[in-house]
Amino acid sequence: MQKLHIIKIGGTLIDDKKALKAFLAQFSEIEGAKILIHGGGKLAETLAEKLKIRQTMIDGRRITNKKTLKIVTMVYAGRINKNLVAKLQSYGCNAIGFSGADGNLIQAEKRQHPSIDFGFVGDINEKSINHELMINIINLGLVPVFSAITHDKMGNLFNTNADTIAGTIAQALSKYYETELLFCFDKNGVLEDIEDDNSNLKTINRQEFSELKSEGKLHKGILPKLHNAFVAKENGVEKVFLINEKKLSAQIKQGNEGTEICL
Amino acid sequence: MQKLHIIKIGGTLIDDKKALKAFLAQFSEIEGAKILIHGGGKLAETLAEKLKIRQTMIDGRRITNKKTLKIVTMVYAGRINKNLVAKLQSYGCNAIGFSGADGNLIQAEKRQHPSIDFGFVGDINEKSINHELMINIINLGLVPVFSAITHDKMGNLFNTNADTIAGTIAQALSKYYETELLFCFDKNGVLEDIEDDNSNLKTINRQEFSELKSEGKLHKGILPKLHNAFVAKENGVEKVFLINEKKLSAQIKQGNEGTEICL
C-alpha cells in the first residue's frame, strides 16, 4: 500500500506567521500522498469582536449560531484556507483547498443533544467521508487542504472539530493507504510534567491516558486531540502521533519525535 | 466534442436570496459538463463598511489594498463560494468550489500599469488557465464553482474580474469542448432601448457594439461583460450569450434567449 500522511495543525500555529511559514516549508517537502487539516486560530474571534457578534454559550458550551457560522465560513474556508493553499503553491506543493461541502467530501449531521441545541455544529463518522473522491484527487497529484467546515447535503454548512475531521479522514483512508496521522501542536507531545517540554512520553496507551487524565496531569487543550488520536488508532490507522509542529521534518525522516499512540 | 456550459453570475443575483435559489435549481438541471463563475455582490462592501475599511481610489479607479483583499478572500472564496456549493449539493449537483490558487487552476500576474498601483489585482490570459486539471475534475463528474480570487504562485492572492475569469476559462477550454459561455444578469440581454427590457437585440457584432457604445446607449455595467464576451467569441468560444438569469433553463433548452455575440 502507498503511504499517506495526514497532518492536522491548530490555531496557535496559524496565528504565528513566522512559525507557519517554517511549517509549510517542511510540509511541502514531504514526499508522496498527504493531506493537511487546519483549525481556526484567533482570527474568527477577533473578527466576531470587531463586528460585535456575541458568543452564545449554553451550560458553558459554545453554540454556533447563524452569525458565528458566517464568520467561521469566511475565516476558515476563505481567508485561512486560501492563504494556506497560496503559500503551499509558492513552495511547489500542489495544494487544493476544500470544505466538506466541496464535492460532498465530508457530509455531517447536525449535532443531536437531549437538552442543548448546538446550532450549526456538525458531527461526522467514517461514513461521512467521500473516500473515493479523496483518492481520485490524491491520484491527480494534488494535496487536499481541509478547513473545518462541513455540510449536510441539504444546503447547510456546519462547524466541525478539526481534530475530529483529521482522525475521521485517517480512519476512512487507512483501508487504502498505509496511513500516518500526525496531530501537530506547540508541545513536544504528551508531557509527563506539564512544566517540562522535554518530558514527553515516547508512547501512550488508553490506560496511561486515563491515569494521566484522572490525575489531572494533562492540559485541557490536549484532550480532544488524544481522544481523536485513540479513536483513529483503534479503528485501523497504522501510526498516530502527537508532535511538535516545529519537528515535522524530523518526524517524517526519523519517526522518533513526539508521543506515539499505542493500543 | 462534448458540450460544456460555462455560466457567470453577478452580484445582484447573489444578493437576492429567492432569485438565487431559483437560479441554482435551474443550473443544477443542466445536463453534462458545466462550470459556474460567481462575482461578489454587496456583502464585501457591507463588511468593509462595518469594519471601517475605506475603499482606496486612485484616479477614480478602485485599488485592492491588503485589507480589502482579506475581505474579498473571506467573502468571495469563503462565504459566497461555500454557500453556493452547499446549496448546489442540496439540489443533487456535485459542485466543488475553487479559487484560482487551488490546484494552481488560475495563475494571475499582478496588474502592471505605468502610473497606478492597483494593489492586489491579478490579470489573466488563456495561459493562466490550468485546463488539464479542469478537464480532470470535470471528468470526475464534478461541477467547478469559481470565486474571482486568483494567485501568482508566489504566495499572493489577487482579486480578478469575474467576467474575465469566465471568458478566459471558456477560451482555454473551447479547444477541448463545444463550449457555450453565458453571462447571466438581470436584463434580457443587450437592450436597444435601455428603458425597455423587451428590446433586447437577438445578436450583436463588434460594429454594432461600437455604435451603441458611442451613441451612449449602453449602461455602464454591461461594458465589461460585452468586452469579455467579444474576446471569448473572437478566440474560439463557439457560442456566447448575454441572458437574463431567470431564463437560464429556457436558454439551455431552446437557445433563443438574450443576445448572442456574433463575429
Short mmCIF file of C-alpha atoms in Angstrom, two decimals:
data_model
loop_
_atom_site.label_atom_id
_atom_site.label_comp_id
_atom_site.label_asym_id
_atom_site.label_seq_id
_atom_site.Cartn_x
_atom_site.Cartn_y
_atom_site.Cartn_z
CA MET A 1 0.00 0.00 0.00
CA GLN A 2 1.02 3.57 -0.75
CA LYS A 3 1.98 5.79 2.19
CA LEU A 4 -0.29 8.67 3.22
CA HIS A 5 0.49 11.40 5.74
CA ILE A 6 -2.48 13.15 7.30
CA ILE A 7 -1.41 16.22 9.24
CA LYS A 8 -3.50 18.42 11.49
CA ILE A 9 -2.41 21.93 12.53
CA GLY A 10 -4.08 24.16 15.05
CA GLY A 11 -4.88 27.77 15.67
CA THR A 12 -1.72 28.71 17.57
CA LEU A 13 0.40 27.89 14.54
CA ILE A 14 -1.95 29.71 12.17
CA ASP A 15 -1.70 32.85 14.31
CA ASP A 16 2.13 32.78 14.21
CA LYS A 17 3.18 33.94 10.74
CA LYS A 18 6.83 33.00 11.03
CA ALA A 19 6.26 29.58 12.57
CA LEU A 20 3.56 28.86 9.99
CA LYS A 21 5.92 29.68 7.14
CA ALA A 22 8.55 27.31 8.52
CA PHE A 23 5.92 24.60 8.98
CA LEU A 24 4.57 24.94 5.44
CA ALA A 25 8.08 24.66 4.01
CA GLN A 26 8.52 21.41 5.96
CA PHE A 27 5.09 20.14 4.93
CA SER A 28 5.85 20.84 1.26
CA GLU A 29 8.93 18.66 1.42
CA ILE A 30 7.06 15.52 2.48
CA GLU A 31 7.11 13.07 -0.39
CA GLY A 32 4.10 11.12 -1.55
CA ALA A 33 0.42 11.41 -0.69
CA LYS A 34 -0.51 13.90 2.02
CA ILE A 35 -3.46 15.82 3.41
CA LEU A 36 -3.47 18.94 5.60
CA ILE A 37 -6.31 19.77 8.01
CA HIS A 38 -6.32 23.14 9.71
CA GLY A 39 -8.12 24.72 12.64
CA GLY A 40 -9.06 28.32 13.07
CA GLY A 41 -6.99 30.40 15.44
CA LYS A 42 -7.92 33.74 16.87
CA LEU A 43 -8.88 35.40 13.57
CA ALA A 44 -12.52 34.33 13.80
CA GLU A 45 -12.79 35.54 17.38
CA THR A 46 -11.16 38.87 16.53
CA LEU A 47 -13.50 39.38 13.59
CA ALA A 48 -16.56 38.48 15.70
CA GLU A 49 -15.46 41.02 18.31
CA LYS A 50 -14.97 43.74 15.70
CA LEU A 51 -18.44 43.02 14.32
CA LYS A 52 -19.82 42.88 17.87
CA ILE A 53 -21.13 39.37 17.38
CA ARG A 54 -21.50 37.75 20.77
CA GLN A 55 -20.53 34.18 21.51
CA THR A 56 -23.58 32.23 22.61
CA MET A 57 -22.81 29.87 25.48
CA ILE A 58 -25.27 27.34 26.93
CA ASP A 59 -24.21 25.43 30.03
CA GLY A 60 -20.67 26.60 29.43
CA ARG A 61 -20.62 25.18 25.90
CA ARG A 62 -20.12 27.20 22.77
CA ILE A 63 -23.02 27.42 20.34
CA THR A 64 -22.53 28.11 16.63
CA ASN A 65 -25.35 30.47 15.79
CA LYS A 66 -26.04 31.74 12.27
CA LYS A 67 -23.81 34.80 12.58
CA THR A 68 -20.93 32.79 14.03
CA LEU A 69 -21.29 30.27 11.21
CA LYS A 70 -20.94 33.09 8.67
CA ILE A 71 -17.77 34.26 10.43
CA VAL A 72 -16.12 30.85 10.59
CA THR A 73 -17.06 30.07 6.98
CA MET A 74 -15.40 33.32 5.89
CA VAL A 75 -12.33 32.93 8.05
CA TYR A 76 -11.70 29.16 7.95
CA ALA A 77 -12.85 28.25 4.42
CA GLY A 78 -11.95 31.63 2.91
CA ARG A 79 -9.09 33.56 4.37
CA ILE A 80 -7.10 30.85 6.17
CA ASN A 81 -7.71 28.05 3.68
CA LYS A 82 -6.90 30.10 0.58
CA ASN A 83 -3.83 31.68 2.16
CA LEU A 84 -2.51 28.26 3.17
CA VAL A 85 -3.11 26.98 -0.37
CA ALA A 86 -1.41 30.01 -1.98
CA LYS A 87 1.60 29.69 0.36
CA LEU A 88 1.91 25.95 -0.30
CA GLN A 89 1.69 26.59 -4.05
CA SER A 90 4.61 29.02 -3.69
CA TYR A 91 6.63 26.16 -2.16
CA GLY A 92 5.85 23.93 -5.16
CA CYS A 93 3.25 21.88 -3.27
CA ASN A 94 0.16 21.39 -5.45
CA ALA A 95 -2.35 22.20 -2.71
CA ILE A 96 -6.11 22.35 -3.29
CA GLY A 97 -8.39 23.75 -0.59
CA PHE A 98 -11.69 22.23 0.46
CA SER A 99 -14.56 22.48 2.85
CA GLY A 100 -16.60 19.35 3.45
CA ALA A 101 -19.29 20.70 1.11
CA ASP A 102 -16.94 20.68 -1.89
CA GLY A 103 -17.54 17.53 -3.90
CA ASN A 104 -19.57 16.32 -0.90
CA LEU A 105 -16.21 15.35 0.62
CA ILE A 106 -17.43 15.40 4.24
CA GLN A 107 -21.14 15.08 4.93
CA ALA A 108 -22.04 15.80 8.54
CA GLU A 109 -25.19 15.61 10.64
CA LYS A 110 -26.35 18.41 12.86
CA ARG A 111 -25.32 17.60 16.42
CA GLN A 112 -28.11 15.92 18.36
CA HIS A 113 -28.24 16.51 22.09
CA PRO A 114 -31.10 15.83 24.52
CA SER A 115 -31.11 19.32 26.00
CA ILE A 116 -28.71 21.65 24.15
CA ASP A 117 -29.12 22.94 20.59
CA PHE A 118 -25.54 23.48 19.48
CA GLY A 119 -26.68 25.34 16.37
CA PHE A 120 -24.62 24.82 13.23
CA VAL A 121 -22.33 22.15 14.60
CA GLY A 122 -21.87 19.01 12.52
CA ASP A 123 -20.89 15.58 13.75
CA ILE A 124 -19.19 13.10 11.47
CA ASN A 125 -18.14 9.47 11.36
CA GLU A 126 -16.24 7.24 8.94
CA LYS A 127 -19.24 7.07 6.59
CA SER A 128 -19.23 10.87 6.27
CA ILE A 129 -16.01 10.74 4.28
CA ASN A 130 -16.17 10.60 0.47
CA HIS A 131 -13.03 8.44 0.33
CA GLU A 132 -13.48 7.67 -3.37
CA LEU A 133 -13.19 11.32 -4.41
CA MET A 134 -10.35 11.93 -1.94
CA ILE A 135 -8.41 9.07 -3.52
CA ASN A 136 -9.15 10.38 -7.04
CA ILE A 137 -7.89 13.82 -6.04
CA ILE A 138 -4.73 12.41 -4.49
CA ASN A 139 -4.19 10.33 -7.64
CA LEU A 140 -4.18 13.57 -9.65
CA GLY A 141 -1.07 14.57 -7.66
CA LEU A 142 -2.98 17.09 -5.58
CA VAL A 143 -2.62 17.82 -1.87
CA PRO A 144 -6.02 18.40 -0.19
CA VAL A 145 -6.14 21.14 2.45
CA PHE A 146 -9.27 20.97 4.60
CA SER A 147 -10.88 23.68 6.65
CA ALA A 148 -13.13 22.51 9.48
CA ILE A 149 -16.37 23.38 7.67
CA THR A 150 -18.71 20.56 6.69
CA HIS A 151 -22.27 20.34 5.28
CA ASP A 152 -25.38 18.20 5.45
CA LYS A 153 -26.20 17.94 1.70
CA MET A 154 -29.39 19.84 2.48
CA GLY A 155 -27.80 23.22 1.93
CA ASN A 156 -26.47 23.86 5.44
CA LEU A 157 -22.86 24.43 6.36
CA PHE A 158 -21.54 23.31 9.75
CA ASN A 159 -18.67 23.95 12.09
CA THR A 160 -16.89 20.66 12.89
CA ASN A 161 -13.94 19.99 15.17
CA ALA A 162 -10.75 19.92 13.07
CA ASP A 163 -9.13 17.18 15.20
CA THR A 164 -12.17 15.00 14.56
CA ILE A 165 -12.00 15.69 10.82
CA ALA A 166 -8.34 14.68 10.75
CA GLY A 167 -8.98 11.48 12.73
CA THR A 168 -12.03 10.52 10.71
CA ILE A 169 -10.37 11.09 7.32
CA ALA A 170 -7.40 9.00 8.52
CA GLN A 171 -9.74 6.24 9.63
CA ALA A 172 -11.61 6.20 6.30
CA LEU A 173 -8.43 6.23 4.19
CA SER A 174 -6.46 3.71 6.28
CA LYS A 175 -8.12 0.92 4.26
CA TYR A 176 -6.48 2.25 1.09
CA TYR A 177 -3.19 3.68 2.32
CA GLU A 178 -0.53 2.94 4.90
CA THR A 179 -1.70 5.93 6.91
CA GLU A 180 0.24 8.05 9.41
CA LEU A 181 -1.78 10.63 11.32
CA LEU A 182 0.11 13.50 12.94
CA PHE A 183 -1.53 15.94 15.32
CA CYS A 184 0.83 18.92 15.35
CA PHE A 185 0.82 21.43 18.18
CA ASP A 186 3.21 23.60 20.18
CA LYS A 187 4.30 20.93 22.69
CA ASN A 188 6.71 18.05 22.25
CA GLY A 189 3.90 15.54 22.71
CA VAL A 190 2.09 14.27 25.79
CA LEU A 191 4.14 15.60 28.70
CA GLU A 192 4.68 13.70 31.95
CA ASP A 193 5.46 17.02 33.59
CA ILE A 194 3.35 19.77 32.10
CA GLU A 195 6.06 22.32 33.00
CA ASP A 196 8.85 20.43 31.21
CA ASP A 197 8.57 20.32 27.42
CA ASN A 198 11.27 17.64 27.32
CA SER A 199 9.25 15.22 29.44
CA ASN A 200 7.23 13.89 26.51
CA LEU A 201 6.18 10.27 26.74
CA LYS A 202 7.51 8.20 23.83
CA THR A 203 4.27 6.22 23.75
CA ILE A 204 0.88 6.31 25.43
CA ASN A 205 -1.93 3.74 25.61
CA ARG A 206 -5.55 4.08 26.76
CA GLN A 207 -4.78 3.06 30.33
CA GLU A 208 -1.91 5.52 30.68
CA PHE A 209 -4.12 8.21 29.14
CA SER A 210 -6.90 7.50 31.68
CA GLU A 211 -4.43 7.59 34.56
CA LEU A 212 -2.86 10.91 33.50
CA LYS A 213 -6.31 12.36 32.92
CA SER A 214 -7.67 11.30 36.30
CA GLU A 215 -4.51 12.61 37.98
CA GLY A 216 -5.19 15.98 36.30
CA LYS A 217 -1.78 15.89 34.64
CA LEU A 218 -2.97 16.75 31.14
CA HIS A 219 -3.67 20.27 29.98
CA LYS A 220 -7.16 20.81 28.65
CA GLY A 221 -6.30 21.50 25.01
CA ILE A 222 -4.73 18.09 24.55
CA LEU A 223 -7.86 16.12 25.48
CA PRO A 224 -9.76 16.34 22.13
CA LYS A 225 -6.52 15.58 20.27
CA LEU A 226 -5.87 12.49 22.40
CA HIS A 227 -9.49 11.39 22.18
CA ASN A 228 -9.46 11.60 18.38
CA ALA A 229 -5.99 10.04 18.25
CA PHE A 230 -7.12 6.94 20.19
CA VAL A 231 -10.32 6.57 18.16
CA ALA A 232 -8.26 6.70 14.94
CA LYS A 233 -5.69 4.19 16.21
CA GLU A 234 -8.37 1.82 17.46
CA ASN A 235 -10.09 1.99 14.08
CA GLY A 236 -7.20 0.93 11.93
CA VAL A 237 -4.91 3.95 11.40
CA GLU A 238 -1.44 2.44 11.33
CA LYS A 239 0.50 5.19 13.07
CA VAL A 240 -0.78 8.09 15.16
CA PHE A 241 1.44 10.71 16.79
CA LEU A 242 1.15 13.95 18.72
CA ILE A 243 4.19 16.03 17.75
CA ASN A 244 5.64 19.49 17.91
CA GLU A 245 4.85 21.35 14.68
CA LYS A 246 8.49 22.54 14.56
CA LYS A 247 9.68 18.94 14.31
CA LEU A 248 7.61 17.77 11.36
CA SER A 249 10.57 17.12 9.06
CA ALA A 250 12.48 15.23 11.75
CA GLN A 251 9.41 13.09 12.45
CA ILE A 252 8.91 12.30 8.77
CA LYS A 253 12.58 11.38 8.34
CA GLN A 254 13.34 9.57 11.61
CA GLY A 255 9.93 8.90 13.12
CA ASN A 256 11.03 9.32 16.73
CA GLU A 257 9.52 12.65 17.73
CA GLY A 258 6.55 13.33 19.95
CA THR A 259 4.27 10.76 21.53
CA GLU A 260 3.03 7.71 19.65
CA ILE A 261 -0.45 6.42 20.35
CA CYS A 262 -0.44 2.68 21.16
CA LEU A 263 -3.22 0.14 21.51
CA MET B 1 -16.67 17.07 -28.85
CA GLN B 2 -18.50 17.03 -25.51
CA LYS B 3 -20.67 20.05 -24.67
CA LEU B 4 -19.61 22.41 -21.87
CA HIS B 5 -21.67 25.22 -20.39
CA ILE B 6 -19.73 28.00 -18.65
CA ILE B 7 -22.03 30.27 -16.72
CA LYS B 8 -21.20 33.55 -14.99
CA ILE B 9 -23.47 35.10 -12.37
CA GLY B 10 -23.09 38.51 -10.79
CA GLY B 11 -23.54 40.30 -7.52
CA THR B 12 -27.15 41.36 -7.97
CA LEU B 13 -28.26 37.73 -8.16
CA ILE B 14 -26.09 36.73 -5.20
CA ASP B 15 -27.70 39.45 -3.08
CA ASP B 16 -31.23 38.23 -3.93
CA LYS B 17 -31.82 35.05 -1.92
CA LYS B 18 -35.03 33.99 -3.66
CA ALA B 19 -33.80 34.65 -7.20
CA LEU B 20 -30.53 32.88 -6.41
CA LYS B 21 -32.36 29.80 -5.20
CA ALA B 22 -34.42 29.67 -8.41
CA PHE B 23 -31.26 30.13 -10.48
CA LEU B 24 -29.34 27.37 -8.69
CA ALA B 25 -32.25 24.95 -9.22
CA GLN B 26 -32.12 25.74 -12.96
CA PHE B 27 -28.34 25.45 -13.06
CA SER B 28 -28.47 22.05 -11.34
CA GLU B 29 -30.74 20.71 -14.07
CA ILE B 30 -28.30 21.40 -16.89
CA GLU B 31 -27.04 18.10 -18.21
CA GLY B 32 -23.40 17.39 -18.99
CA ALA B 33 -20.23 19.33 -18.22
CA LYS B 34 -20.67 22.76 -16.64
CA ILE B 35 -18.78 25.41 -14.69
CA LEU B 36 -20.13 28.26 -12.58
CA ILE B 37 -18.24 31.52 -12.00
CA HIS B 38 -19.57 33.99 -9.48
CA GLY B 39 -18.97 37.62 -8.62
CA GLY B 40 -19.23 39.26 -5.25
CA GLY B 41 -22.26 41.40 -4.61
CA LYS B 42 -22.67 43.86 -1.80
CA LEU B 43 -21.57 41.56 1.02
CA ALA B 44 -17.92 42.54 0.73
CA GLU B 45 -18.77 46.24 0.70
CA THR B 46 -21.09 45.88 3.69
CA LEU B 47 -18.43 44.00 5.64
CA ALA B 48 -15.77 46.59 4.76
CA GLU B 49 -18.08 49.35 5.98
CA LYS B 50 -18.79 47.55 9.24
CA LEU B 51 -15.04 47.09 9.78
CA LYS B 52 -14.46 50.71 8.78
CA ILE B 53 -12.11 49.72 5.98
CA ARG B 54 -12.03 52.51 3.45
CA GLN B 55 -12.05 51.95 -0.29
CA THR B 56 -8.87 53.33 -1.80
CA MET B 57 -9.49 55.11 -5.09
CA ILE B 58 -6.75 56.46 -7.37
CA ASP B 59 -7.81 58.50 -10.42
CA GLY B 60 -11.35 57.23 -9.88
CA ARG B 61 -10.25 53.60 -10.02
CA ARG B 62 -10.64 51.13 -7.21
CA ILE B 63 -7.49 49.78 -5.57
CA THR B 64 -7.38 46.42 -3.80
CA ASN B 65 -5.25 47.10 -0.75
CA LYS B 66 -4.23 44.41 1.75
CA LYS B 67 -7.27 44.85 3.97
CA THR B 68 -9.67 44.82 1.04
CA LEU B 69 -8.02 41.64 -0.26
CA LYS B 70 -8.62 39.97 3.11
CA ILE B 71 -12.29 40.97 2.93
CA VAL B 72 -12.86 39.72 -0.61
CA THR B 73 -10.99 36.47 0.08
CA MET B 74 -13.26 35.85 3.07
CA VAL B 75 -16.47 36.85 1.34
CA TYR B 76 -15.94 35.55 -2.22
CA ALA B 77 -13.84 32.40 -1.63
CA GLY B 78 -15.36 31.65 1.79
CA ARG B 79 -18.90 32.69 2.48
CA ILE B 80 -20.35 33.02 -1.04
CA ASN B 81 -18.44 30.17 -2.65
CA LYS B 82 -19.14 27.63 0.11
CA ASN B 83 -22.80 28.61 0.37
CA LEU B 84 -23.25 28.22 -3.39
CA VAL B 85 -21.57 24.82 -3.26
CA ALA B 86 -23.68 23.66 -0.29
CA LYS B 87 -26.89 24.83 -2.00
CA LEU B 88 -25.96 23.13 -5.29
CA GLN B 89 -25.15 19.93 -3.40
CA SER B 90 -28.65 20.05 -1.91
CA TYR B 91 -30.02 20.09 -5.47
CA GLY B 92 -28.01 17.00 -6.34
CA CYS B 93 -25.38 18.94 -8.31
CA ASN B 94 -21.89 17.70 -7.39
CA ALA B 95 -20.37 21.16 -7.02
CA ILE B 96 -16.78 21.78 -5.90
CA GLY B 97 -15.63 25.28 -5.02
CA PHE B 98 -12.34 26.81 -6.08
CA SER B 99 -10.24 29.92 -6.03
CA GLY B 100 -7.55 30.21 -8.68
CA ALA B 101 -4.94 29.21 -6.09
CA ASP B 102 -6.50 25.78 -5.61
CA GLY B 103 -4.60 23.27 -7.71
CA ASN B 104 -3.00 26.29 -9.38
CA LEU B 105 -6.16 26.45 -11.51
CA ILE B 106 -5.79 30.14 -12.41
CA GLN B 107 -2.38 31.77 -12.15
CA ALA B 108 -2.53 35.54 -12.49
CA GLU B 109 0.01 38.33 -12.71
CA LYS B 110 -0.16 41.47 -10.62
CA ARG B 111 -1.66 44.22 -12.78
CA GLN B 112 1.01 46.37 -14.38
CA HIS B 113 0.18 50.00 -15.06
CA PRO B 114 2.53 52.87 -15.92
CA SER B 115 1.21 55.18 -13.18
CA ILE B 116 -1.31 53.39 -10.93
CA ASP B 117 -0.54 50.59 -8.48
CA PHE B 118 -3.81 48.66 -8.36
CA GLY B 119 -2.64 46.64 -5.37
CA PHE B 120 -3.73 43.02 -5.23
CA VAL B 121 -5.38 42.89 -8.63
CA GLY B 122 -4.45 40.00 -10.90
CA ASP B 123 -4.62 39.93 -14.68
CA ILE B 124 -5.01 36.68 -16.56
CA ASN B 125 -4.91 35.31 -20.08
CA GLU B 126 -5.51 31.93 -21.72
CA LYS B 127 -2.17 30.61 -20.46
CA SER B 128 -3.23 31.32 -16.88
CA ILE B 129 -5.77 28.51 -17.01
CA ASN B 130 -4.77 25.03 -15.83
CA HIS B 131 -7.04 23.39 -18.42
CA GLU B 132 -5.61 19.93 -17.80
CA LEU B 133 -6.72 19.87 -14.16
CA MET B 134 -10.08 21.47 -15.01
CA ILE B 135 -10.73 18.68 -17.54
CA ASN B 136 -9.68 16.03 -15.00
CA ILE B 137 -12.07 17.49 -12.43
CA ILE B 138 -14.94 17.62 -14.93
CA ASN B 139 -14.16 14.01 -15.89
CA LEU B 140 -14.69 13.03 -12.25
CA GLY B 141 -18.29 14.21 -12.67
CA LEU B 142 -17.69 17.36 -10.62
CA VAL B 143 -19.02 20.85 -11.28
CA PRO B 144 -16.38 23.54 -10.59
CA VAL B 145 -17.63 26.72 -8.93
CA PHE B 146 -15.11 29.57 -9.15
CA SER B 147 -14.83 32.65 -6.98
CA ALA B 148 -12.99 35.59 -8.54
CA ILE B 149 -9.84 35.11 -6.44
CA THR B 150 -6.62 34.14 -8.21
CA HIS B 151 -2.95 33.83 -7.17
CA ASP B 152 0.55 34.32 -8.55
CA LYS B 153 2.18 31.05 -7.38
CA MET B 154 4.44 33.20 -5.21
CA GLY B 155 2.08 33.14 -2.25
CA ASN B 156 -0.08 36.15 -3.12
CA LEU B 157 -3.82 36.08 -3.67
CA PHE B 158 -5.43 38.51 -6.12
CA ASN B 159 -8.80 39.99 -6.91
CA THR B 160 -9.66 39.33 -10.57
CA ASN B 161 -12.70 40.38 -12.58
CA ALA B 162 -15.22 37.52 -12.62
CA ASP B 163 -16.38 38.26 -16.20
CA THR B 164 -12.76 37.98 -17.33
CA ILE B 165 -12.34 34.69 -15.48
CA ALA B 166 -15.45 33.27 -17.16
CA GLY B 167 -14.34 34.42 -20.62
CA THR B 168 -10.78 33.20 -20.18
CA ILE B 169 -11.78 29.76 -18.88
CA ALA B 170 -14.19 29.44 -21.83
CA GLN B 171 -11.43 30.41 -24.24
CA ALA B 172 -8.97 27.88 -22.77
CA LEU B 173 -11.50 25.03 -22.72
CA SER B 174 -13.04 25.69 -26.15
CA LYS B 175 -10.26 23.58 -27.68
CA TYR B 176 -11.49 20.55 -25.75
CA TYR B 177 -15.26 21.10 -25.55
CA GLU B 178 -18.06 22.50 -27.65
CA THR B 179 -18.28 25.50 -25.32
CA GLU B 180 -21.23 27.78 -24.64
CA LEU B 181 -20.50 30.81 -22.47
CA LEU B 182 -23.44 32.50 -20.78
CA PHE B 183 -23.13 35.83 -18.98
CA CYS B 184 -26.21 35.96 -16.75
CA PHE B 185 -27.54 39.23 -15.38
CA ASP B 186 -30.81 40.95 -14.58
CA LYS B 187 -31.58 42.23 -18.10
CA ASN B 188 -32.91 40.36 -21.12
CA GLY B 189 -29.67 40.92 -22.99
CA VAL B 190 -28.23 43.94 -24.79
CA LEU B 191 -31.16 46.38 -24.97
CA GLU B 192 -31.78 48.71 -27.92
CA ASP B 193 -33.82 50.87 -25.59
CA ILE B 194 -32.36 50.87 -22.12
CA GLU B 195 -35.81 51.57 -20.66
CA ASP B 196 -37.49 48.62 -22.38
CA ASP B 197 -36.42 45.17 -21.14
CA ASN B 198 -38.12 43.56 -24.15
CA SER B 199 -35.98 45.47 -26.63
CA ASN B 200 -33.10 43.00 -26.47
CA LEU B 201 -31.09 42.55 -29.63
CA LYS B 202 -31.10 38.95 -30.85
CA THR B 203 -27.50 39.28 -31.97
CA ILE B 204 -24.70 41.84 -31.72
CA ASN B 205 -21.39 42.16 -33.55
CA ARG B 206 -18.35 44.35 -32.87
CA GLN B 207 -19.52 47.13 -35.16
CA GLU B 208 -23.00 47.27 -33.61
CA PHE B 209 -21.39 47.23 -30.16
CA SER B 210 -19.13 50.18 -31.08
CA GLU B 211 -22.07 52.13 -32.47
CA LEU B 212 -24.29 51.59 -29.41
CA LYS B 213 -21.37 52.45 -27.17
CA SER B 214 -20.50 55.66 -28.99
CA GLU B 215 -24.18 56.65 -29.00
CA GLY B 216 -24.18 56.21 -25.21
CA LYS B 217 -26.96 53.67 -25.46
CA LEU B 218 -25.37 51.01 -23.23
CA HIS B 219 -25.49 51.10 -19.47
CA LYS B 220 -22.12 51.04 -17.79
CA GLY B 221 -22.37 47.64 -16.11
CA ILE B 222 -22.72 45.83 -19.42
CA LEU B 223 -19.42 47.05 -20.88
CA PRO B 224 -17.02 44.61 -19.16
CA LYS B 225 -19.44 41.74 -19.93
CA LEU B 226 -19.58 42.70 -23.61
CA HIS B 227 -15.83 43.24 -23.78
CA ASN B 228 -15.12 39.80 -22.31
CA ALA B 229 -17.87 38.25 -24.44
CA PHE B 230 -16.32 39.53 -27.68
CA VAL B 231 -12.81 38.50 -26.67
CA ALA B 232 -14.08 34.98 -25.91
CA LYS B 233 -16.03 34.72 -29.18
CA GLU B 234 -13.08 36.03 -31.22
CA ASN B 235 -10.83 33.49 -29.55
CA GLY B 236 -12.75 30.37 -30.42
CA VAL B 237 -15.64 30.03 -27.97
CA GLU B 238 -18.44 28.54 -30.07
CA LYS B 239 -21.42 30.32 -28.55
CA VAL B 240 -21.50 33.37 -26.30
CA PHE B 241 -24.70 34.91 -24.91
CA LEU B 242 -25.78 37.62 -22.50
CA ILE B 243 -29.01 36.41 -20.92
CA ASN B 244 -31.42 37.05 -18.11
CA GLU B 245 -30.53 34.82 -15.15
CA LYS B 246 -34.24 33.97 -14.79
CA LYS B 247 -34.25 32.41 -18.26
CA LEU B 248 -31.35 30.00 -17.91
CA SER B 249 -33.44 26.85 -18.37
CA ALA B 250 -35.25 28.25 -21.41
CA GLN B 251 -31.91 29.24 -22.96
CA ILE B 252 -30.42 25.79 -22.34
CA LYS B 253 -33.49 24.08 -23.85
CA GLN B 254 -34.36 26.38 -26.75
CA GLY B 255 -31.30 28.60 -27.12
CA ASN B 256 -33.22 31.70 -28.20
CA GLU B 257 -32.99 33.94 -25.13
CA GLY B 258 -30.90 37.03 -24.63
CA THR B 259 -28.34 38.45 -27.05
CA GLU B 260 -25.91 36.28 -28.96
CA ILE B 261 -22.43 37.60 -29.64
CA CYS B 262 -21.52 37.34 -33.34
CA LEU B 263 -18.25 37.79 -35.18
#
